[in-house]
Coordinates of C-alpha atoms in Angstrom, one line a residue:
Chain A
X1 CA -21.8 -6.8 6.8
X2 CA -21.4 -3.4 8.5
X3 CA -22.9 -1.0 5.8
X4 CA -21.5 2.4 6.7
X5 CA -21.6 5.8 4.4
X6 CA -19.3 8.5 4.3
X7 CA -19.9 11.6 5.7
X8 CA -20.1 15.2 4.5
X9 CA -16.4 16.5 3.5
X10 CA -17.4 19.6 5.2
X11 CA -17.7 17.6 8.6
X12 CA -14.7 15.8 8.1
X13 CA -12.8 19.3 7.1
X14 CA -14.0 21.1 10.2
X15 CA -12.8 18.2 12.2
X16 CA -9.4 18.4 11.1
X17 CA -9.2 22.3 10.3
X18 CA -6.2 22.8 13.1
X19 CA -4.2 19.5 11.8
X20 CA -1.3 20.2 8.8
X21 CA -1.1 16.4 8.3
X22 CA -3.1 13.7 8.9
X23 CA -3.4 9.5 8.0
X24 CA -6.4 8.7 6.6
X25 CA -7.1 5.1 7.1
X26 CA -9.2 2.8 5.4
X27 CA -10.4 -0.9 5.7
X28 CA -10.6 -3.9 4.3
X29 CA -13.3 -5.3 5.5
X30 CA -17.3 -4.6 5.8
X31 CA -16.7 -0.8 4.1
X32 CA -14.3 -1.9 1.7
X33 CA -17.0 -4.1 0.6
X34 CA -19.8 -1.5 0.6
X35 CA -17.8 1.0 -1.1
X36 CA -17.1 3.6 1.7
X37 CA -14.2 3.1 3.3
X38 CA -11.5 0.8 1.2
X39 CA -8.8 1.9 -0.3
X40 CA -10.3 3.4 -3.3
X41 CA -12.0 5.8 -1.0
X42 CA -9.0 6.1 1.0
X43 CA -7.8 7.4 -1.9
X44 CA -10.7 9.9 -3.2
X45 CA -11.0 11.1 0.6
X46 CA -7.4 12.2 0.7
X47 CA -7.5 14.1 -2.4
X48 CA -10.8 15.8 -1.6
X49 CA -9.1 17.0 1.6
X50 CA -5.7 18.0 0.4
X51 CA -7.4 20.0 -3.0
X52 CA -10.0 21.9 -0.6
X53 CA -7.5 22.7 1.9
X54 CA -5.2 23.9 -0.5
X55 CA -8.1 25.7 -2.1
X56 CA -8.2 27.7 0.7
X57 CA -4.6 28.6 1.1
X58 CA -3.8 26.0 4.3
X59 CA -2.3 23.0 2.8
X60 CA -3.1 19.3 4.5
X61 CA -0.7 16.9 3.9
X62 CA -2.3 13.4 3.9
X63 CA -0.8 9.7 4.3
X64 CA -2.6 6.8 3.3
X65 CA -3.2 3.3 4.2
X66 CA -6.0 0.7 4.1
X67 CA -5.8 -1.9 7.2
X68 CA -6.8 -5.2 6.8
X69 CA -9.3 -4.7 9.3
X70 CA -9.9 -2.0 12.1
X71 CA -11.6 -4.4 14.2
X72 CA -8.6 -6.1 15.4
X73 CA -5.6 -4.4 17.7
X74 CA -2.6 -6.5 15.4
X75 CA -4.1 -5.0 12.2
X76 CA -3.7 -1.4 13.5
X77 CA -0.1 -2.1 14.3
X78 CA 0.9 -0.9 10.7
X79 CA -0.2 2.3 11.0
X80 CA 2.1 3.1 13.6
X81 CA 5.1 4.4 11.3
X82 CA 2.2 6.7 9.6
X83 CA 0.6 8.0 12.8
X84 CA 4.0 9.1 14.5
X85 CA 4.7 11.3 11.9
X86 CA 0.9 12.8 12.2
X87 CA -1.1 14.9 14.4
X88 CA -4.3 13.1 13.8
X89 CA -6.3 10.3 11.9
X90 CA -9.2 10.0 10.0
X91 CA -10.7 6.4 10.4
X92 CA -13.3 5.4 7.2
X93 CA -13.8 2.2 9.0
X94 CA -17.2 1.5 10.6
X95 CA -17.1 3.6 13.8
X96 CA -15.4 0.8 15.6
X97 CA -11.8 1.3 13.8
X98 CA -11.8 4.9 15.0
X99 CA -12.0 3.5 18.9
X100 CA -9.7 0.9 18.0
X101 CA -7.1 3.4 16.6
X102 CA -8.3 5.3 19.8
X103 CA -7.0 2.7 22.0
X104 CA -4.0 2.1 20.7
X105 CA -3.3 5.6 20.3
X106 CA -3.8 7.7 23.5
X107 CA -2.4 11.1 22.5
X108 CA -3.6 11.6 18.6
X109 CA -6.9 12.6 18.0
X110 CA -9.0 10.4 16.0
X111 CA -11.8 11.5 13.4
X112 CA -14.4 9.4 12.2
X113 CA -14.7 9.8 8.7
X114 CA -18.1 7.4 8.1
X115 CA -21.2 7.1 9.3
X116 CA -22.1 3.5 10.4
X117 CA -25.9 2.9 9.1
X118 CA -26.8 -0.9 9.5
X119 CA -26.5 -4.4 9.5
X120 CA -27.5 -5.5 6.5
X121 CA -26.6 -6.3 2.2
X122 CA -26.3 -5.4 -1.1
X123 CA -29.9 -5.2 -3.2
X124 CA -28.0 -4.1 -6.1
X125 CA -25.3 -2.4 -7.2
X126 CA -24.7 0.8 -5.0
X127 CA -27.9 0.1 -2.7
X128 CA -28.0 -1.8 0.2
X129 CA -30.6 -2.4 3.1
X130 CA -30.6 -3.1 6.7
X131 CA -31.5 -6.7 7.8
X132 CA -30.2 -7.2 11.2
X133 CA -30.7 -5.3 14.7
X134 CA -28.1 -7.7 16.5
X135 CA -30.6 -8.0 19.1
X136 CA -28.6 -10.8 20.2
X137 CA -31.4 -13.8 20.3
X138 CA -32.3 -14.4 16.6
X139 CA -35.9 -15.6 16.1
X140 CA -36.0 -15.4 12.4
X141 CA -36.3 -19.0 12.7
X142 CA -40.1 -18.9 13.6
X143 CA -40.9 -16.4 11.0
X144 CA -39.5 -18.7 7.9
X145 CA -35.9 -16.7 8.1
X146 CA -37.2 -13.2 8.2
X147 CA -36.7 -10.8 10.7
X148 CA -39.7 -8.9 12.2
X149 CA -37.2 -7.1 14.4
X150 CA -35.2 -5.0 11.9
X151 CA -38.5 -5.0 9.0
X152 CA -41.4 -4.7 10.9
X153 CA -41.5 -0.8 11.8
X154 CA -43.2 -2.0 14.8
X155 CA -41.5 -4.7 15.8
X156 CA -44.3 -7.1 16.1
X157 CA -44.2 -10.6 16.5
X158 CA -47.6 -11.0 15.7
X159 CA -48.6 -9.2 12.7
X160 CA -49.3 -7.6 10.5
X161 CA -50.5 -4.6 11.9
X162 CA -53.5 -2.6 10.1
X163 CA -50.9 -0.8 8.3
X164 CA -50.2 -3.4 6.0
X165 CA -51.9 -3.0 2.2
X166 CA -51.1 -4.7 -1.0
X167 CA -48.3 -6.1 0.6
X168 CA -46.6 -2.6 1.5
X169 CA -46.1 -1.3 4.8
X170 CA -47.6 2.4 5.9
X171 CA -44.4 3.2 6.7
X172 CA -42.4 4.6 3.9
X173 CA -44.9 5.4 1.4
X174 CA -45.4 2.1 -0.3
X175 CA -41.9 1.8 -0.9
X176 CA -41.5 -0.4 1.5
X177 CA -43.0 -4.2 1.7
X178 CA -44.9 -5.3 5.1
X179 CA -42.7 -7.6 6.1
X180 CA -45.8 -9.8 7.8
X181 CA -46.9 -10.4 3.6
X182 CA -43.5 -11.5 3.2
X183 CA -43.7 -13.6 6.2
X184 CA -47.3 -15.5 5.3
X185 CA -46.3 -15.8 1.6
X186 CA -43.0 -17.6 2.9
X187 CA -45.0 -19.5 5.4
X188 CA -47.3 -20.6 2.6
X189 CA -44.7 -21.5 0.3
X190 CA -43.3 -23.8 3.5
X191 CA -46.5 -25.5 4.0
X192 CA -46.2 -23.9 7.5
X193 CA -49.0 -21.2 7.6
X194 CA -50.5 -23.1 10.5
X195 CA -47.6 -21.7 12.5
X196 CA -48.8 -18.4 12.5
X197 CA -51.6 -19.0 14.6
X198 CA -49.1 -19.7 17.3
X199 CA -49.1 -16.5 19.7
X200 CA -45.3 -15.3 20.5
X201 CA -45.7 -13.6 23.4
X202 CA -42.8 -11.8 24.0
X203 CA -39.0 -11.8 22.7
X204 CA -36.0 -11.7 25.0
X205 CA -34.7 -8.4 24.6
X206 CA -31.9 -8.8 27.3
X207 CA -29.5 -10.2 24.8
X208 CA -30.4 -6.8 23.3
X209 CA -28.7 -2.9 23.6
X210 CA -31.2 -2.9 26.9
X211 CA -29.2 -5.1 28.8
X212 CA -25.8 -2.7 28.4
X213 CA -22.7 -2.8 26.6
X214 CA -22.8 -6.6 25.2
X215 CA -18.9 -8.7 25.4
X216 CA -19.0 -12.2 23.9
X217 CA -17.0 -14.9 25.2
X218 CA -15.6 -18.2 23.4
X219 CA -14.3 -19.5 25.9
X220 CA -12.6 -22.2 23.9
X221 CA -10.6 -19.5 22.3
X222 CA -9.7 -17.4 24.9
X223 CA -6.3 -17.5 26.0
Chain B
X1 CA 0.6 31.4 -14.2
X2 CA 1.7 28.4 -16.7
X3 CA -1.1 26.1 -16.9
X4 CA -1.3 22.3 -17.5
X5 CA -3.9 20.0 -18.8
X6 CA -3.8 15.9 -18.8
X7 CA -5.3 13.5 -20.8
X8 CA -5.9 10.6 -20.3
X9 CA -6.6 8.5 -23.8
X10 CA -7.6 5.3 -24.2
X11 CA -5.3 3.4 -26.6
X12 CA -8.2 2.2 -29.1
X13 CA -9.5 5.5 -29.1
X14 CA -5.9 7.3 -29.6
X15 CA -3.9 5.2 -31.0
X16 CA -1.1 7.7 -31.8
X17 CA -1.1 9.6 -29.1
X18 CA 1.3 12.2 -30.5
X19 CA -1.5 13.3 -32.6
X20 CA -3.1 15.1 -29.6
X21 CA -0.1 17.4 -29.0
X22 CA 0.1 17.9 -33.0
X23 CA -3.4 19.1 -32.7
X24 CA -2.6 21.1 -29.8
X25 CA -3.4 24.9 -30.3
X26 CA -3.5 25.7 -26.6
X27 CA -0.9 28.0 -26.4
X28 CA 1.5 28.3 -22.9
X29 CA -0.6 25.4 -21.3
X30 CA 1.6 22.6 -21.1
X31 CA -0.2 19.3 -22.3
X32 CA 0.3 15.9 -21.2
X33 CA -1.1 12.8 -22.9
X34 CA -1.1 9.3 -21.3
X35 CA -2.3 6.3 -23.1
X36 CA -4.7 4.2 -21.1
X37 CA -5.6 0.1 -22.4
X38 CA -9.2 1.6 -21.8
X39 CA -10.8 4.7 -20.4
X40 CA -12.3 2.9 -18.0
X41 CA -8.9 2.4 -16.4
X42 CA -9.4 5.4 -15.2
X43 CA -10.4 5.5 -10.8
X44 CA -12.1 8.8 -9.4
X45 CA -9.4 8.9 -7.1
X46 CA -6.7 8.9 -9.8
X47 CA -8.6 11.9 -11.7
X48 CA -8.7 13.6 -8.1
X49 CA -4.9 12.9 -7.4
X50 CA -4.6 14.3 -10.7
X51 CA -6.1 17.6 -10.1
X52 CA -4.4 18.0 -6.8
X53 CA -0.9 17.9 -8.0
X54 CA -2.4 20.7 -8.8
X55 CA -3.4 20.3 -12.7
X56 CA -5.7 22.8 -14.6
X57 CA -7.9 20.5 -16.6
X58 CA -7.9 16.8 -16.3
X59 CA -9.4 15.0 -19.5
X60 CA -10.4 11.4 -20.7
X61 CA -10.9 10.5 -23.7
X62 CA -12.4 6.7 -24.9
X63 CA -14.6 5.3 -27.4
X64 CA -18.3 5.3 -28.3
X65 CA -19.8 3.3 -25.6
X66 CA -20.9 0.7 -28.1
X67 CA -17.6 0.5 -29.9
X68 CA -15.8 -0.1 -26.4
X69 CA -12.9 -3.2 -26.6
X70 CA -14.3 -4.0 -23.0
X71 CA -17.8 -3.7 -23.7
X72 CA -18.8 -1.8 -20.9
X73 CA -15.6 -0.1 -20.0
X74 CA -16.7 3.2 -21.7
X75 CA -19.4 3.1 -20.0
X76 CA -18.0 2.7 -16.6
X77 CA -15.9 5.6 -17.3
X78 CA -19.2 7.9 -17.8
X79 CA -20.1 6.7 -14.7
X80 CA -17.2 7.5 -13.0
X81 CA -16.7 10.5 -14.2
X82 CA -20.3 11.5 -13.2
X83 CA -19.5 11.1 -9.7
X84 CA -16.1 12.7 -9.8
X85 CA -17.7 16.0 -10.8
X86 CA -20.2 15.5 -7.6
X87 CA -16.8 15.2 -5.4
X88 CA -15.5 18.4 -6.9
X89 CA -18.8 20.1 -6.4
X90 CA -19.0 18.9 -2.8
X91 CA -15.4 20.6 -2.0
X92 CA -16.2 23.4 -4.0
X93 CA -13.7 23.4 -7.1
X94 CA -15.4 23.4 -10.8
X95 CA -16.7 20.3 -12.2
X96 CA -16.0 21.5 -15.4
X97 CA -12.0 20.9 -14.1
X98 CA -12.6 17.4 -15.2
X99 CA -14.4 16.3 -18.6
X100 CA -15.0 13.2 -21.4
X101 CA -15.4 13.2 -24.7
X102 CA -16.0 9.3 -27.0
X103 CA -15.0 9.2 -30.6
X104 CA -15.2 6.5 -32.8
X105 CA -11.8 4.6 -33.0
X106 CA -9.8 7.0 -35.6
X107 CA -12.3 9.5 -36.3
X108 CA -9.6 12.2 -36.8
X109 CA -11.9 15.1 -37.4
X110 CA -13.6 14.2 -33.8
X111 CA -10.3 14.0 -32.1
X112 CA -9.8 17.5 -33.7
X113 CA -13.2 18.8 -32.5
X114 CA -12.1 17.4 -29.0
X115 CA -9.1 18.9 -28.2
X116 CA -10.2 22.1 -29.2
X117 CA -12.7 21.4 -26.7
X118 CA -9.9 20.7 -24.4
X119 CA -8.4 23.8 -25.2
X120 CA -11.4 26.0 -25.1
X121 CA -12.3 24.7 -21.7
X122 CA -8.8 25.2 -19.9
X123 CA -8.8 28.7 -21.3
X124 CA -12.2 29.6 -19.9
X125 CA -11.6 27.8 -16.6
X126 CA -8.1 29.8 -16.3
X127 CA -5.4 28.3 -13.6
X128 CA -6.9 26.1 -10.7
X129 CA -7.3 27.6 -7.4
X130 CA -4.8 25.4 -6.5
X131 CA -2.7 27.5 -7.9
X132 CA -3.6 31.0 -6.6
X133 CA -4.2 29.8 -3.1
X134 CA -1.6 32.2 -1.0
X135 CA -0.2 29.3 1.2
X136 CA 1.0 27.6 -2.3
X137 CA 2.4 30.5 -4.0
X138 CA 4.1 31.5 -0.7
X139 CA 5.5 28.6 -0.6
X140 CA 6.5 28.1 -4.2
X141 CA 8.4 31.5 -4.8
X142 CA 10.1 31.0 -0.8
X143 CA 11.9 27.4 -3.0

C-alpha cells in the first residue's frame, strides 16, 4: 500500500490561514489502512484545525467526508455538494487524491494534508517500512523475492557491498539488515545459492521514474 | 465565564452515573456525565470534537487495566489518551484539558478522590481559550 504520514498542523494551518471554511477529505483506501488519512483522522484533523483557529480568535468551519478512494474521478463526485459550499480542500489522501480533487475542481484551491513516504507494509502495529520503488520491471524474482532496489542503499544487484557486517547494513547504524544477508540466507534456505554466482549486469531502469511520467494501459479494459 | 466539564464513564466502572454529579463540589461548572459500555469507546477524535464545542475539561474515567470487561479496552484508552494530549500540544492548547483516571469497579472512595480531581483540575485550568478568543465572544454576545 501507499504509506503516507500526516504533516505538521502548523503547515496545514498556514495553508489554509485565508480560508473560513474548508472540506477536509479523507480516504478509504491505502491511508485509511495506515492510519493517516481515514476517517478517524478525518475526524481528529478537523477538530485540531477548528480548536487552533478558534484559539486564535478566527474561526474555521470544517466539513467532513471520507471518499471511497481519491484515486478514482467517480469517487470524488460526492464531494461535490461539500466543496461548493467551501473555499478550499484539504485532501489526507496519498498526494494523488489532492490532484484528483484538483482536476475535478479547477477553481478551489486544494491542500495536501499528508505526506506520501513509500511503498511498502505494516511490521507492526503503528510501524511500517518501505518495500517497493515501482521501478516498473520487478526483479525480486532472481533475488529469492527480495528487492535489492528499495533495501539495498546502493542498489546493487550484486552484493553485498563491504558495508555489510553481522548481517546489518552501514547504513542506518545497525538498525538496519543488509539486505544481500537476507538475500544468501534466503537463497540457501532455497537450495539456490549457486544462483548468486550469476553476474546481473545491469537492470532496466527505463520502466523507471527515468523514462518520464509512466501511464499504464490495459488495453482490454479500456473503453 | 460559565465553564463545563464532560465525562465520559465507562459503565463497569460507574455504574450509577448520578453518583458523579452527587459528588460534584465544582461549583458554577456545569458537569455532564455520559455512560460509555467501556472507556475504550472512547476515539481521539471524539475527545477532540469534545473540546472544540468548546468544553473546559474533557474526562474519562474506566477501570483498572487488569479488571477491564474487554480485557484490553482500558488499556487502549491509556493509549489513546496519550496521543490525544500530543495533538493538543501540537496546536497549542493544554494537555492537561483532557485526563483519565481507573478505579476498581465500585470503589466509591476512588470515585470520590477522582472527581475532586476533576474538579481541582478545571478550576486550575480556568475557561478554555476557546472561550476567550475575541472572534467567539464577538460573535456570541452579537446572538
Amino acid at each position: 500500500m501507499v504509506i503516507g504520514e500526516a504533516k505538521p498542523v502548523a503547515e496545514i494551518l498556514e495553508m489554509i490561514k485565508d480560508f473560513k471554511k474548508v472540506v477536509v477529505a479523507g480516504c478509504k483506501g491505502c491511508v485509511t489502512v495506515c492510519n493517516a488519512g481515514g476517517e478517524k483522522e478525518v475526524a481528529i484533523l478537523a477538530s485540531e484545525l477548528r480548536i487552533a483557529r478558534k484559539a486564535a480568535g478566527n474561526d474555521l468551519e470544517t466539513l467532513e467526508y471520507t471518499c471511497e478512494r481519491q484515486c478514482d474521478p467517480e469517487y470524488i463526485e460526492p464531494l461535490d455538494d461539500l466543496v461548493k459550499d467551501a473555499e478550499a480542500i484539504v485532501s489526507i489522501a496519498c498526494s494523488v487524491g489532492p490532484q484528483y480533487c484538483t482536476a475535478r475542481y479547477p477553481f478551489v484551491p486544494v491542500f495536501p494534508g499528508l505526506n506520501t513516504m513509500s511503498i511498502g507494509g505494516a511490521l507492526e502495529h503503528g510501524v511500517w517500512k518501505e518495500f517497493c520503488q515501482a521501478c516498473g520491471s520487478c526483479i525480486i524474482g532472481d533475488f529469492g523475492g527480495l528487492c535489492p532496489i528499495t533495501r539495498c542503499a546502493k542498489q546493487l544487484l550484486n552484493g553485498p557491498c563491504g558495508g555489510s557486517s553481522e548481517g546489518l547494513c552501514e547504513v542506518g547504524k545497525g538498525s538496519i539488515p543488509c539486505i544481500w544477508q537476507l538475500i544468501y540466507d534466503r537463497m540457501k534456505n532455497l537450495g539456490q545459492l549457486h544462483k548468486m554466482q550469476e553476474v546481473k549486469l545491469y537492470k532496466n531502469w527505463s520502466t523507471s521514474r527515468d523514462g518520464g511520467l509512466r501511464t499504464t494501459i490495459r488495453e482490454e479494459l479500456k473503453q | 465565564m460559565s465553564m463545563e466539564v464532560v465525562v465520559f464513564a465507562c459503565q463497569q466502572a460507574v455504574p450509577e452515573p448520578d453518583a458523579v454529579k452527587s459528588l460534584w463540589r465544582g461549583g458554577e461548572v456545569r458537569l455532564r456525565v455520559l455512560p460509555e459500555p467501556c472507556s475504550s469507546k472512547m476515539e481521539a477524535f471524539q475527545l477532540l470534537r469534545t473540546l472544540a464545542t468548546p468544553v473546559d475539561l474533557v474526562w474519562v474515567i474506566g477501570c483498572e487495566e487488569q479488571l477491564c470487561r474487554y480485557n484490553e479496552g482500558s488499556h487502549r484508552a491509556g493509549g489513546r489518551m496519550a496521543y490525544t494530549k500530543k495533538y493538543l500540544a501540537e496546536i497549542g492548547l493544554e494537555p492537561a484539558r483532557v485526563g483519565r483516571s481507573v478505579l476498581t469497579p465500585g470503589d466509591e472512595s476512588a470515585l470520590a478522590a477522582i472527581i475532586a480531581e476533576i474538579s481541582d483540575r478545571v478550576q486550575a485550568l480556568g475557561a478554555s481559550p476557546l472561550r476567550r478568543a475575541p472572534n467567539t465572544a464577538a460573535r456570541r454576545s452579537a446572538k
